[in-house]
Coordinates of C-alpha atoms in Angstrom, one line a residue:
X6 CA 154.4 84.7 54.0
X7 CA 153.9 81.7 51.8
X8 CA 155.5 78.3 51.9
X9 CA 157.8 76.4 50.2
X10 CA 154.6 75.8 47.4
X11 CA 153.4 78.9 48.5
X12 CA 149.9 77.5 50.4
X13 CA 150.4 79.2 53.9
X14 CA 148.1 81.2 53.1
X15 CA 144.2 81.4 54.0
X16 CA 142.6 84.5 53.4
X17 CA 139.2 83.8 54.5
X18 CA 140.3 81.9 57.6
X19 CA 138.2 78.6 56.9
X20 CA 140.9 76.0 57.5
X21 CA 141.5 75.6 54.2
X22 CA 144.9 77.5 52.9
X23 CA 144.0 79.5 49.2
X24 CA 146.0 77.6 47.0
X25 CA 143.5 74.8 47.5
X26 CA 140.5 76.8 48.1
X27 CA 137.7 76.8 45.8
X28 CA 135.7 79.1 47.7
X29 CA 138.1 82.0 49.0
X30 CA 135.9 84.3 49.8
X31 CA 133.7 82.0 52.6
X32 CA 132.3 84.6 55.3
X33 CA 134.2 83.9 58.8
X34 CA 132.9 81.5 60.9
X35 CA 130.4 79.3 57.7
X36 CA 131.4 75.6 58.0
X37 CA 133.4 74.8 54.9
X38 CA 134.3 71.1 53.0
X39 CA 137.9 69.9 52.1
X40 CA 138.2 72.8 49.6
X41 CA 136.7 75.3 51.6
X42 CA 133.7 75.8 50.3
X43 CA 130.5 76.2 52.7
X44 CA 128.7 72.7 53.5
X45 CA 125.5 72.1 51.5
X46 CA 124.2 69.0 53.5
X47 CA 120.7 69.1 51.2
X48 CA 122.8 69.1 47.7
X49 CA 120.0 72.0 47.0
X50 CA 122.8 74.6 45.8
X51 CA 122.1 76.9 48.8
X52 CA 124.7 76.5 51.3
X53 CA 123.6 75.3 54.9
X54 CA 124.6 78.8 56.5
X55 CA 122.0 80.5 54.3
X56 CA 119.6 77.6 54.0
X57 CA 116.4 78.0 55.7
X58 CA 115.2 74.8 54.7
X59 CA 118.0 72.4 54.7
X60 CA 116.8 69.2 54.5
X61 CA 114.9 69.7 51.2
X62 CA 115.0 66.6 48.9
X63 CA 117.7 66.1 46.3
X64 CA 116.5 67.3 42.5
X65 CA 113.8 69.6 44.1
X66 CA 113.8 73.1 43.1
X67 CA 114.4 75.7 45.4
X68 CA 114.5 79.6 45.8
X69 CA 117.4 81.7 46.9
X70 CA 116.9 80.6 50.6
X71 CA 117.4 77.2 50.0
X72 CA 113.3 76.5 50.4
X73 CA 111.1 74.7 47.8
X74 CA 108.7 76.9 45.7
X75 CA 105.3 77.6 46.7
X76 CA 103.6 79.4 43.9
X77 CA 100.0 79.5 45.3
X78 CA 101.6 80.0 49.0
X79 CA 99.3 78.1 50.6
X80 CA 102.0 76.4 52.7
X81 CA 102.7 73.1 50.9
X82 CA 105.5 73.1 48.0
X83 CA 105.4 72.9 44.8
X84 CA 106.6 68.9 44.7
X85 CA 104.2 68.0 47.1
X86 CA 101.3 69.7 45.6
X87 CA 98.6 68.5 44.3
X88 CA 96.4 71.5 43.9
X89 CA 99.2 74.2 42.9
X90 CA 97.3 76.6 41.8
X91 CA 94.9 77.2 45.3
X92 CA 93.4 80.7 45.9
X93 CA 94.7 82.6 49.0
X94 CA 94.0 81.8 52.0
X95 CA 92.1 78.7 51.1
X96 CA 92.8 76.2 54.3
X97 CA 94.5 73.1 52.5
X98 CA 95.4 69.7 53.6
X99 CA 98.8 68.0 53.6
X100 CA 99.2 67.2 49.9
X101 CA 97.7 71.2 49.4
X102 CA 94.5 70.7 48.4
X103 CA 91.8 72.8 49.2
X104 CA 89.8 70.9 52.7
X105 CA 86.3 68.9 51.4
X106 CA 85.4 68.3 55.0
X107 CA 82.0 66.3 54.1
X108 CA 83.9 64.6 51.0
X109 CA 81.0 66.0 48.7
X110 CA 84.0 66.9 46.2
X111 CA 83.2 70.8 46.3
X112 CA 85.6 72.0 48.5
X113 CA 84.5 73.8 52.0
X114 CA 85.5 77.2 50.6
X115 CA 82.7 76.8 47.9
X116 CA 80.7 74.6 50.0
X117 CA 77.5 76.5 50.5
X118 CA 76.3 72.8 52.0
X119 CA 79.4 71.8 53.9
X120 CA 77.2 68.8 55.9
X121 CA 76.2 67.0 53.1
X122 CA 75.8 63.2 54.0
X123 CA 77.3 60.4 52.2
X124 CA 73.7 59.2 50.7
X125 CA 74.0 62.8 48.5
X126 CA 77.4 62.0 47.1
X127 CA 77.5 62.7 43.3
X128 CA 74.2 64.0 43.7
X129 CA 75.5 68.0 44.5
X130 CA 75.5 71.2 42.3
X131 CA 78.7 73.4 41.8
X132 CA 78.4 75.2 44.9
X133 CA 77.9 71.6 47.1
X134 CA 74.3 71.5 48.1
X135 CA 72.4 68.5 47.1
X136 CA 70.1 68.4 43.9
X137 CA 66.6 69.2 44.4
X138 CA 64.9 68.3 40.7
X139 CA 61.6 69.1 41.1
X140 CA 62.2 72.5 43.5
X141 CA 59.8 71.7 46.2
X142 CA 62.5 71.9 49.0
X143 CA 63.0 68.5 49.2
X144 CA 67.0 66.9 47.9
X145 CA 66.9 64.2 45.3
X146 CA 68.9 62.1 47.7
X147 CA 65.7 61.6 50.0
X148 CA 62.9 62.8 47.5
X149 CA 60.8 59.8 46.6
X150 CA 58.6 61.7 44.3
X151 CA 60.7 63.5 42.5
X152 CA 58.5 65.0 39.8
X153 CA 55.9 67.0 41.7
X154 CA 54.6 69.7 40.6
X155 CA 55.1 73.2 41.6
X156 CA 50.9 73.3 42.6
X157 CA 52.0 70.9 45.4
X158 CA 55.0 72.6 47.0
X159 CA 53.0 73.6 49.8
X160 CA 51.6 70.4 50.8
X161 CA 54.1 67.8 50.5
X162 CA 55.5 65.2 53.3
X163 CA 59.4 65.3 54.3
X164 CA 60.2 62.2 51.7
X165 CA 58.7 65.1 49.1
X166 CA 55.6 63.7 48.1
X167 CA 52.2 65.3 48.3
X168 CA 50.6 65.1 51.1
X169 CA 47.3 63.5 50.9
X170 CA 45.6 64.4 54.2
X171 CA 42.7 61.7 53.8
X172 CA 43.8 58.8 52.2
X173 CA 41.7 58.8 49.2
X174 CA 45.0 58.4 46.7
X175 CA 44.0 62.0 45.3
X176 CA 46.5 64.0 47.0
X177 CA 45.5 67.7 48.4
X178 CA 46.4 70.2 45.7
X179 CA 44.4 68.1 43.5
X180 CA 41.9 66.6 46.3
X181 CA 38.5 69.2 46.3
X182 CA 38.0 67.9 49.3
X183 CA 41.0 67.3 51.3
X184 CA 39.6 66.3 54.5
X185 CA 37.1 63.9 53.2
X186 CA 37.8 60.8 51.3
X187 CA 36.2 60.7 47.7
X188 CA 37.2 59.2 44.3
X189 CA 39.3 60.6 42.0
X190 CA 36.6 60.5 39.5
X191 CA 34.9 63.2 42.2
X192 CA 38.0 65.5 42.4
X193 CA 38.4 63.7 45.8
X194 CA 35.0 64.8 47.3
X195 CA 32.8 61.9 48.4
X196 CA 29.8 61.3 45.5
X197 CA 26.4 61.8 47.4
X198 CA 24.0 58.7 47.1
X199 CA 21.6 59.0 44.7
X200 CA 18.5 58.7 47.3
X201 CA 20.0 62.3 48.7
X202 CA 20.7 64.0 45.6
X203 CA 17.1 63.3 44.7
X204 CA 15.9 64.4 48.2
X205 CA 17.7 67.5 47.8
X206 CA 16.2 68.2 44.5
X207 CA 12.6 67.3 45.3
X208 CA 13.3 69.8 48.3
X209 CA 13.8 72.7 45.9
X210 CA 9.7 72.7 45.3
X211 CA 8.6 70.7 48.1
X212 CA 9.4 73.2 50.7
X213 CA 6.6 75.5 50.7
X214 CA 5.7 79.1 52.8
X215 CA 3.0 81.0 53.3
X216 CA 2.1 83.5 50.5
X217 CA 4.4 86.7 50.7
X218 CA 5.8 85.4 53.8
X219 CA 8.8 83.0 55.3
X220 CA 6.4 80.9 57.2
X221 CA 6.8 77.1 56.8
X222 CA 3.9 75.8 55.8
X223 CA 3.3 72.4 57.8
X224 CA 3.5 70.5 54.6
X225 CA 6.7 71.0 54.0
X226 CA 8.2 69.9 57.5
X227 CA 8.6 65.6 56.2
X228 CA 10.8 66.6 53.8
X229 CA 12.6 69.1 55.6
X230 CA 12.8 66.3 58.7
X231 CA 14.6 63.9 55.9
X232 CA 17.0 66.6 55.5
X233 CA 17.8 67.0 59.0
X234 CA 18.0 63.1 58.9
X235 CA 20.7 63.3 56.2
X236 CA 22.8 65.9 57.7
X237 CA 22.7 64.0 61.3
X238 CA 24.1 60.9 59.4
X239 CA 26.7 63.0 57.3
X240 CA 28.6 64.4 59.6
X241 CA 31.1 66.2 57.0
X242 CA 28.2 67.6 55.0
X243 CA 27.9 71.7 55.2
X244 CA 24.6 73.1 53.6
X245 CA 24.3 76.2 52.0
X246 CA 20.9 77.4 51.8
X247 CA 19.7 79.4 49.1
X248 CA 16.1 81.2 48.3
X249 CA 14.6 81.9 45.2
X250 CA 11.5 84.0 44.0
X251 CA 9.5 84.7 40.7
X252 CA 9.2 88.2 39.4
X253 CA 6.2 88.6 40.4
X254 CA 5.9 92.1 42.2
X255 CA 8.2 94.5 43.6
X256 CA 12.5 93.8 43.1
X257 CA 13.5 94.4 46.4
X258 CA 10.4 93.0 48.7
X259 CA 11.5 89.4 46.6
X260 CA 15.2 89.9 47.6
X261 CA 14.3 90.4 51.2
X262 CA 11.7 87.5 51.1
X263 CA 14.1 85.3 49.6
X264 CA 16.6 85.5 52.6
X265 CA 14.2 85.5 55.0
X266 CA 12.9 82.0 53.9
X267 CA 16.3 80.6 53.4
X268 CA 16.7 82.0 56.9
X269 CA 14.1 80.0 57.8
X270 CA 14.8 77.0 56.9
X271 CA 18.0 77.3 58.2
X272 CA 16.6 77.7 61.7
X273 CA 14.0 75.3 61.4
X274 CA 17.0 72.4 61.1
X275 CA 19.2 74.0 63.6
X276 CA 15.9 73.4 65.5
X277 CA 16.5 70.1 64.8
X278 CA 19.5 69.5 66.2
X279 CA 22.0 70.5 63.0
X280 CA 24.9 72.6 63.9
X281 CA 24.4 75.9 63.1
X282 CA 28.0 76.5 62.2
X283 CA 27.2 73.7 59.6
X284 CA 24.8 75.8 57.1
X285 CA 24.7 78.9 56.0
X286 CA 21.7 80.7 54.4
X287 CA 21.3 83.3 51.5
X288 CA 18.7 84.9 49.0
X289 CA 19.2 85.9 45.8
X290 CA 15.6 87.3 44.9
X291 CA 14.3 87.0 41.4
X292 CA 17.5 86.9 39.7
X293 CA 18.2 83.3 39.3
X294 CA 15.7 82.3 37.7
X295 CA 15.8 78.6 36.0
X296 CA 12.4 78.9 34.1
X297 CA 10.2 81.4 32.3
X298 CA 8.6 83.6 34.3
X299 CA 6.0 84.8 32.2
X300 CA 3.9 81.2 32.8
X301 CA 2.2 79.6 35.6
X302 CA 4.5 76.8 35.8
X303 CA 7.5 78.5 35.6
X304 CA 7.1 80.7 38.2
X305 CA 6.0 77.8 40.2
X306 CA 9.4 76.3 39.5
X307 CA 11.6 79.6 40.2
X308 CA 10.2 79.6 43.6
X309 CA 12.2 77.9 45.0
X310 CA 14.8 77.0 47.9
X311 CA 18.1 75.2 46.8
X312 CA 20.8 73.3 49.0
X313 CA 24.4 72.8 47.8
X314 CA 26.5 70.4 49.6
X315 CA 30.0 71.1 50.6
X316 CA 32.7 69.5 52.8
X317 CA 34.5 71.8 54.6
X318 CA 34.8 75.1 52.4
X319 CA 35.1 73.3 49.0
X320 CA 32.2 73.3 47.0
X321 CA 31.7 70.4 44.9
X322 CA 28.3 69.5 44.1
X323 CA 25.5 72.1 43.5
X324 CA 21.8 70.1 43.3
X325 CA 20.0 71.9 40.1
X326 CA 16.3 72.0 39.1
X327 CA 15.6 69.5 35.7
X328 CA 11.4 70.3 35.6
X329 CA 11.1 67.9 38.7
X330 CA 8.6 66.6 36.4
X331 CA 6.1 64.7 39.0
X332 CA 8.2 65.0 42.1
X333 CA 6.8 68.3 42.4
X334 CA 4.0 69.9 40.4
X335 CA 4.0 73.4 39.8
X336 CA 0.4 74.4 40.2
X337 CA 1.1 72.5 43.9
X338 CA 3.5 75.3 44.6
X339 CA 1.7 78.5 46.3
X340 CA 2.1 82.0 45.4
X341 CA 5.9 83.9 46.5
X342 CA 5.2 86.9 46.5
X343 CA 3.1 90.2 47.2
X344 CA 2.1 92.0 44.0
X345 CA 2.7 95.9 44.9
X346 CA 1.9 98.4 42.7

């Protein structure tokens, strides 16, 4: 049945009879316009009965649900972000960027240092951990010595520089004697006075035994008293002890003889009152000699006892034998040894 202008009709039941309706075929029940056609409040081309988002923004594209695109799905469309092309499941912020949650500018998904502080800004690698130049474990951003060597890495403060344990301005990987302050000209060990290093080496010939034996003759007990004298007023001195023979008789018997005097003269300064934790004794027979053997005067000077100086374990200054010339006189010097035949 059709009126006189035949629009009666309305096949799709929207209100709006078909001779005026654009959109005839309008599913029963959508809300339709004035030419029944289904209301598209966002303008977005997807009507609002299909529309699952439908207040997007005029001009923005959307997909056939009426929602803007999200190519990199990370939750924030395309015309709001910033960062479109985000890995999965990266955790974004509003404008869909991926989070910098210490503001380093490597994102926390990269961020193998997510706590950087502000001081390291601009000062991080690719994967967001501060710069550390010189590799000895300390950041640029707080390192105020940022050239050291990798000799120093296992002595160095927490600002990175070396550590230089007693304030001599040698620092300890270089400092021969860390513990004791000494100038750099020294290798950081403390230079002996001259008065000792010439006690020392008049006591490689002054300290004399019996013949074939490590008795201390009574002669030699002055010099060895200055010794113990030093020692007492050196408190970071260590001594190491060493005896010396001629070749003069049997190989073995010299060897033996030779630590048994250095022996001795170790115990007679412990006697004195050295700590015996402070020397140390040793022989080394006939084969060290520092003269000829085959004369008088050189056998004289190869028996001897020697005394090297150290602070702590570092050795740094070894006392050697230059003639003595008249500190000590060879033909002053007894006999070491037994001849055995």
């Amino acid at each position: 049945m059709v009126d006189s202008v035949g629009c009666d009709r309305d096949e799709d039941q929207d209100g709006v009879h078909d001779c005026i309706d654009q959109c005839p075929n309008t599913p029963l029940g959508v809300q339709v316009d004035s030419v029944g056609c289904p209301v598209d409040s966002d303008k977005d081309g997807v009507p609002d009965y299909l529309d699952k988002c439908p207040d997007t923004p005029v001009g923005v594209a959307v997909d056939s649900v009426g929602c803007p695109f999200d190519d990199d799905n990370d939750g924030v469309p395309n015309y709001l972000d910033k960062c479109p092309n985000t890995p999965a499941q990266v955790i974004v912020d509003s404008v869909g960027c991926p989070i910098d949650t210490d503001g380093d500018g490597v994102s926390d998904y990269l961020d193998k240092c997510p706590g950087t502080p502000v001081e390291a800004y601009g000062m991080v690698d690719s994967v967001g951990c501060p710069f550390d130049t010189d590799g000895d474990g300390v950041p640029d951003y707080l390192d105020k010595c940022p050239n050291t060597p990798k000799e120093a890495y296992q002595a160095i403060d927490e600002h990175g520089c070396p550590i230089d344990t007693d304030g001599d301005g040698v620092p300890d990987y270089l400092d021969k004697c860390p513990t004791s302050p000494g100038p750099a000209s020294n290798y950081g060990c403390p230079e002996l006075k001259r008065e000792v290093t010439n006690l020392f080496k008049k006591a490689m010939q002054g300290i004399q035994f019996e013949t074939g034996k490590d008795v201390i003759r009574r002669v030699s007990y002055p010099i060895l008293n200055q010794i113990a004298d030093v020692m007492k007023e050196n408190p970071t001195y260590n001594l190491a002890i060493n005896g010396h023979t001629d070749d003069v008789g049997n190989d073995e018997f010299n060897q033996g003889l030779s630590e048994r005097r250095a022996a001795s003269v170790r115990r007679y300064l412990i006697n004195q009152g050295i700590e015996e934790e402070r020397m140390t004794s040793q022989g080394y027979g006939e084969t060290r000699p520092i003269a000829d053997n085959k004369t008088a005067k050189g056998r004289a000077l190869n028996r001897r006892v020697e005394f090297e100086v150290s602070f702590k374990t570092v050795s740094y200054e070894k006392v050697i034998n230059e003639e003595l010339k008249d500190v000590v006189k060879p033909a002053e010097q007894p006999t070491d040894s037994v001849v055995t035949k």
